[in-house]
mmCIF file of C-alpha atoms in Angstrom:
data_model
loop_
_atom_site.group_PDB
_atom_site.id
_atom_site.type_symbol
_atom_site.label_atom_id
_atom_site.label_comp_id
_atom_site.label_asym_id
_atom_site.label_seq_id
_atom_site.Cartn_x
_atom_site.Cartn_y
_atom_site.Cartn_z
ATOM 1 C CA MET A 120 22.320 3.659 11.769
ATOM 2 C CA THR A 121 22.731 4.023 7.997
ATOM 3 C CA SER A 122 26.541 4.083 7.819
ATOM 4 C CA THR A 123 26.746 0.763 5.972
ATOM 5 C CA TYR A 124 23.607 1.235 3.897
ATOM 6 C CA GLN A 125 24.092 1.099 0.125
ATOM 7 C CA PRO A 126 21.228 2.371 -2.067
ATOM 8 C CA SER A 127 19.997 0.200 -4.906
ATOM 9 C CA MET A 128 21.617 0.920 -8.271
ATOM 10 C CA PHE A 129 18.126 0.710 -9.778
ATOM 11 C CA ASP A 130 17.032 3.635 -7.587
ATOM 12 C CA LEU A 131 19.805 5.994 -8.759
ATOM 13 C CA THR A 132 19.836 8.163 -11.873
ATOM 14 C CA ASP A 133 22.426 10.370 -13.548
ATOM 15 C CA ALA A 134 20.483 13.412 -12.384
ATOM 16 C CA GLY A 135 21.106 12.382 -8.796
ATOM 17 C CA GLY A 136 17.535 11.454 -7.933
ATOM 18 C CA GLY A 137 15.620 8.192 -7.831
ATOM 19 C CA PRO A 138 12.730 7.150 -10.036
ATOM 20 C CA ALA A 139 9.170 7.744 -8.972
ATOM 21 C CA SER A 140 8.026 5.195 -6.425
ATOM 22 C CA GLY A 141 5.520 2.589 -7.519
ATOM 23 C CA VAL A 142 4.993 -1.105 -8.067
ATOM 24 C CA GLY A 143 5.479 -3.169 -11.196
ATOM 25 C CA GLU A 144 3.320 -5.850 -12.752
ATOM 26 C CA LEU A 145 2.816 -9.138 -10.944
ATOM 27 C CA ALA A 146 1.153 -11.307 -13.583
ATOM 28 C CA GLY A 147 3.702 -13.090 -15.732
ATOM 29 C CA ARG A 148 6.662 -11.839 -13.683
ATOM 30 C CA ILE A 149 6.391 -13.402 -10.234
ATOM 31 C CA THR A 150 7.921 -16.881 -9.820
ATOM 32 C CA ARG A 151 6.335 -19.588 -7.684
ATOM 33 C CA HIS A 152 8.549 -22.014 -5.765
ATOM 34 C CA GLU A 153 6.712 -25.158 -4.637
ATOM 35 C CA LEU A 154 7.917 -26.394 -1.244
ATOM 36 C CA THR A 155 6.478 -29.441 0.588
ATOM 37 C CA ALA A 156 3.201 -30.320 2.311
ATOM 38 C CA GLY A 157 1.212 -27.834 0.242
ATOM 39 C CA ALA A 158 3.447 -24.845 0.989
ATOM 40 C CA TRP A 159 4.771 -22.426 -1.636
ATOM 41 C CA VAL A 160 6.434 -19.035 -1.982
ATOM 42 C CA ASP A 161 6.138 -16.481 -4.786
ATOM 43 C CA VAL A 162 9.181 -14.250 -5.362
ATOM 44 C CA LEU A 163 9.654 -11.104 -7.465
ATOM 45 C CA PRO A 164 12.909 -9.132 -7.060
ATOM 46 C CA GLY A 165 12.707 -5.365 -7.398
ATOM 47 C CA TRP A 166 8.910 -5.223 -7.514
ATOM 48 C CA LEU A 167 8.649 -1.958 -5.589
ATOM 49 C CA GLN A 168 10.343 0.715 -7.712
ATOM 50 C CA GLY A 169 11.949 3.759 -6.122
ATOM 51 C CA SER A 170 12.238 1.680 -2.964
ATOM 52 C CA ASP A 171 14.938 3.810 -1.354
ATOM 53 C CA THR A 172 12.554 6.773 -1.202
ATOM 54 C CA VAL A 173 10.001 4.623 0.621
ATOM 55 C CA PHE A 174 12.739 3.230 2.865
ATOM 56 C CA GLU A 175 13.904 6.700 3.940
ATOM 57 C CA THR A 176 10.317 7.697 4.745
ATOM 58 C CA LEU A 177 9.759 4.593 6.876
ATOM 59 C CA LEU A 178 12.950 5.178 8.856
ATOM 60 C CA GLY A 179 11.265 8.272 10.279
ATOM 61 C CA ILE A 180 8.030 6.697 11.555
ATOM 62 C CA ASP A 181 7.330 6.069 15.244
ATOM 63 C CA TRP A 182 9.034 2.705 15.714
ATOM 64 C CA ARG A 183 8.444 0.808 18.957
ATOM 65 C CA ALA A 184 11.035 -1.097 20.980
ATOM 66 C CA ASP A 185 9.389 -4.109 22.636
ATOM 67 C CA ARG A 186 10.471 -6.365 25.484
ATOM 68 C CA ARG A 187 9.398 -9.964 26.072
ATOM 69 C CA GLN A 188 9.593 -12.674 28.691
ATOM 70 C CA MET A 189 12.249 -15.302 28.011
ATOM 71 C CA TYR A 190 12.528 -17.930 30.712
ATOM 72 C CA ASP A 191 13.217 -15.994 33.950
ATOM 73 C CA ASN A 192 14.245 -12.744 32.268
ATOM 74 C CA VAL A 193 12.652 -9.911 30.314
ATOM 75 C CA VAL A 194 14.758 -9.108 27.252
ATOM 76 C CA ASP A 195 14.693 -6.613 24.394
ATOM 77 C CA VAL A 196 13.123 -7.780 21.127
ATOM 78 C CA PRO A 197 16.046 -7.620 18.640
ATOM 79 C CA ARG A 198 14.287 -5.363 16.104
ATOM 80 C CA LEU A 199 11.960 -2.375 16.110
ATOM 81 C CA LEU A 200 8.253 -2.774 15.346
ATOM 82 C CA ARG A 201 5.259 -0.876 13.990
ATOM 83 C CA TRP A 202 1.805 -2.220 13.144
ATOM 84 C CA PHE A 203 -0.866 -0.579 10.979
ATOM 85 C CA GLY A 204 -4.443 -1.759 11.366
ATOM 86 C CA SER A 205 -7.123 -1.779 8.700
ATOM 87 C CA ASP A 206 -8.285 1.711 9.646
ATOM 88 C CA GLU A 207 -4.831 3.362 9.595
ATOM 89 C CA GLU A 208 -3.323 5.170 6.636
ATOM 90 C CA LEU A 209 -0.014 3.670 5.553
ATOM 91 C CA PRO A 210 2.971 6.024 5.838
ATOM 92 C CA HIS A 211 3.781 6.086 2.105
ATOM 93 C CA PRO A 212 1.347 6.008 -0.837
ATOM 94 C CA THR A 213 3.427 3.357 -2.610
ATOM 95 C CA LEU A 214 2.609 0.916 0.207
ATOM 96 C CA THR A 215 -1.096 1.564 -0.334
ATOM 97 C CA GLU A 216 -0.555 0.919 -4.045
ATOM 98 C CA ALA A 217 1.331 -2.279 -3.215
ATOM 99 C CA LYS A 218 -1.482 -3.580 -1.015
ATOM 100 C CA GLN A 219 -4.056 -2.824 -3.703
ATOM 101 C CA ALA A 220 -1.967 -4.582 -6.366
ATOM 102 C CA LEU A 221 -1.558 -7.660 -4.148
ATOM 103 C CA ASN A 222 -5.282 -7.756 -3.451
ATOM 104 C CA THR A 223 -6.047 -7.616 -7.171
ATOM 105 C CA HIS A 224 -3.510 -10.284 -8.147
ATOM 106 C CA TYR A 225 -4.356 -12.778 -5.387
ATOM 107 C CA ALA A 226 -8.112 -12.099 -5.157
ATOM 108 C CA ASP A 227 -9.244 -15.439 -6.589
ATOM 109 C CA GLU A 228 -6.591 -17.589 -4.918
ATOM 110 C CA LEU A 229 -6.730 -15.963 -1.470
ATOM 111 C CA GLY A 230 -10.463 -15.299 -1.453
ATOM 112 C CA GLU A 231 -10.103 -12.262 0.789
ATOM 113 C CA GLU A 232 -7.978 -9.125 1.062
ATOM 114 C CA PHE A 233 -4.694 -8.242 2.693
ATOM 115 C CA VAL A 234 -5.793 -5.851 5.427
ATOM 116 C CA THR A 235 -3.056 -5.129 8.003
ATOM 117 C CA ALA A 236 0.580 -4.102 7.597
ATOM 118 C CA GLY A 237 3.151 -5.077 10.195
ATOM 119 C CA MET A 238 6.621 -3.574 9.899
ATOM 120 C CA CYS A 239 9.996 -4.593 11.311
ATOM 121 C CA LEU A 240 13.197 -2.542 11.298
ATOM 122 C CA TYR A 241 16.383 -4.603 11.440
ATOM 123 C CA ARG A 242 18.995 -1.995 12.357
ATOM 124 C CA ASP A 243 22.066 -4.145 11.672
ATOM 125 C CA GLY A 244 23.194 -7.780 11.647
ATOM 126 C CA ARG A 245 22.517 -8.161 15.367
ATOM 127 C CA ASP A 246 18.779 -7.660 14.838
ATOM 128 C CA SER A 247 16.849 -10.780 13.939
ATOM 129 C CA VAL A 248 13.681 -12.814 14.237
ATOM 130 C CA ALA A 249 13.861 -16.435 15.391
ATOM 131 C CA TRP A 250 12.358 -19.430 13.604
ATOM 132 C CA HIS A 251 8.562 -19.221 13.654
ATOM 133 C CA GLY A 252 5.364 -19.458 11.638
ATOM 134 C CA ASP A 253 2.642 -16.817 11.624
ATOM 135 C CA THR A 254 0.207 -19.109 13.416
ATOM 136 C CA ILE A 255 -1.651 -16.757 15.737
ATOM 137 C CA GLY A 256 -5.244 -16.769 14.523
ATOM 138 C CA ARG A 257 -6.748 -18.560 11.539
ATOM 139 C CA SER A 258 -3.378 -19.454 9.981
ATOM 140 C CA ALA A 259 -2.890 -22.073 12.719
ATOM 141 C CA ARG A 260 -5.631 -24.143 11.061
ATOM 142 C CA HIS A 261 -6.163 -22.839 7.515
ATOM 143 C CA ASP A 262 -4.099 -22.017 4.452
ATOM 144 C CA THR A 263 -3.468 -18.311 4.022
ATOM 145 C CA MET A 264 -0.936 -15.850 2.609
ATOM 146 C CA VAL A 265 1.543 -13.358 4.040
ATOM 147 C CA ALA A 266 3.112 -10.935 1.553
ATOM 148 C CA ILE A 267 6.409 -9.260 2.495
ATOM 149 C CA VAL A 268 8.002 -6.272 0.776
ATOM 150 C CA SER A 269 11.653 -5.748 1.765
ATOM 151 C CA LEU A 270 13.338 -2.343 1.739
ATOM 152 C CA GLY A 271 16.931 -1.336 2.396
ATOM 153 C CA SER A 272 19.943 -3.626 2.676
ATOM 154 C CA PRO A 273 19.335 -7.269 1.714
ATOM 155 C CA ARG A 274 19.049 -9.936 4.412
ATOM 156 C CA ASN A 275 18.374 -13.638 3.941
ATOM 157 C CA LEU A 276 14.861 -14.847 4.684
ATOM 158 C CA SER A 277 15.428 -18.494 5.635
ATOM 159 C CA LEU A 278 12.717 -21.158 5.458
ATOM 160 C CA ARG A 279 12.740 -24.737 6.738
ATOM 161 C CA PRO A 280 10.017 -27.404 7.099
ATOM 162 C CA ARG A 281 8.743 -28.122 10.586
ATOM 163 C CA ALA A 282 8.976 -31.852 9.845
ATOM 164 C CA GLY A 283 12.696 -31.639 9.048
ATOM 165 C CA ASN A 284 14.352 -33.818 6.392
ATOM 166 C CA HIS A 285 14.741 -30.907 3.987
ATOM 167 C CA GLU A 286 17.462 -28.352 3.352
ATOM 168 C CA THR A 287 16.928 -24.768 4.507
ATOM 169 C CA VAL A 288 15.850 -22.464 1.680
ATOM 170 C CA ARG A 289 17.205 -18.903 1.637
ATOM 171 C CA PHE A 290 16.027 -15.839 -0.262
ATOM 172 C CA PRO A 291 18.134 -12.637 -0.113
ATOM 173 C CA LEU A 292 15.565 -9.837 0.130
ATOM 174 C CA GLY A 293 15.967 -6.063 0.016
ATOM 175 C CA HIS A 294 15.574 -3.009 -2.254
ATOM 176 C CA GLY A 295 11.894 -3.529 -3.074
ATOM 177 C CA ASP A 296 11.879 -7.336 -3.370
ATOM 178 C CA LEU A 297 8.585 -9.173 -2.836
ATOM 179 C CA ILE A 298 7.987 -12.606 -1.334
ATOM 180 C CA VAL A 299 4.568 -14.134 -0.697
ATOM 181 C CA MET A 300 4.309 -17.195 1.544
ATOM 182 C CA GLY A 301 1.183 -19.171 0.745
ATOM 183 C CA GLY A 302 -0.655 -22.462 1.007
ATOM 184 C CA SER A 303 0.244 -24.289 4.225
ATOM 185 C CA CYS A 304 3.529 -22.378 4.591
ATOM 186 C CA GLN A 305 2.748 -20.836 7.977
ATOM 187 C CA ARG A 306 1.723 -24.202 9.494
ATOM 188 C CA THR A 307 4.151 -26.612 7.856
ATOM 189 C CA TRP A 308 7.243 -24.425 7.422
ATOM 190 C CA GLU A 309 9.099 -21.924 9.610
ATOM 191 C CA HIS A 310 10.901 -18.763 8.558
ATOM 192 C CA ALA A 311 13.528 -16.532 10.173
ATOM 193 C CA ILE A 312 15.878 -13.592 9.705
ATOM 194 C CA LEU A 313 19.003 -14.901 11.393
ATOM 195 C CA LYS A 314 21.731 -12.818 13.003
ATOM 196 C CA THR A 315 24.870 -12.245 10.962
ATOM 197 C CA ALA A 316 28.383 -11.060 11.835
ATOM 198 C CA LYS A 317 28.695 -9.440 8.403
ATOM 199 C CA ALA A 318 28.517 -5.661 8.136
ATOM 200 C CA VAL A 319 24.969 -5.063 6.880
ATOM 201 C CA GLY A 320 22.901 -1.916 6.795
ATOM 202 C CA PRO A 321 19.335 -1.478 8.027
ATOM 203 C CA ARG A 322 16.454 -3.357 6.431
ATOM 204 C CA ILE A 323 12.708 -2.828 6.774
ATOM 205 C CA SER A 324 10.161 -5.543 6.069
ATOM 206 C CA VAL A 325 6.499 -4.708 5.433
ATOM 207 C CA GLN A 326 4.204 -7.703 6.020
ATOM 208 C CA PHE A 327 0.714 -7.556 4.525
ATOM 209 C CA ARG A 328 -1.730 -10.015 6.115
ATOM 210 C CA PRO A 329 -5.442 -10.859 5.939
ATOM 211 C CA ILE A 330 -7.551 -10.160 8.997
ATOM 212 C CA ASN A 331 -6.898 -12.363 12.064
ATOM 213 C CA VAL A 332 -3.572 -13.670 10.756
ATOM 214 C CA ALA A 333 -0.487 -12.859 12.815
#
């Protein structure tokens, strides 16, 4: 599964090991991109340091293969899944540190905490997630935030407005990159990880959400 995976150059040292895992500063470093209809995204490449160590740990967790109804057939979900509730310990201490740092930085603007952590494993370019917004729960009616940390090989996170009349926006995310979708983004925009015929290695996304946002 990792035959085409290339570690981040930032995670390699002359001694042959990676740097200690951790997260960097957010204030003064993260860049906000204003979209339309009150939606925005914050982006910070390489926020999670030593990301390849975290990535290798997450590859070994108990991933779940789901199936879903599509028209008259039941088909495999084209990615593996794992969800951590508010009462579960995250599988790497750096993810706990990341959640705490996000809660501190966005406390005033969000008004509540990131609580759950959903994870997706995209094994290769055939794995994907179709266009959607996280609109199950309160995000169908209210502004909220979803923070995503990407690990492993970069894949494009594509965003487009539900109303159309706007070019698709793409952010290549991997190797510890952070993106936070906020404002009306989940209601007024859609996002996707689209299939690609290019040879790409596995990628894991970790999605931090407030309670009752999915």
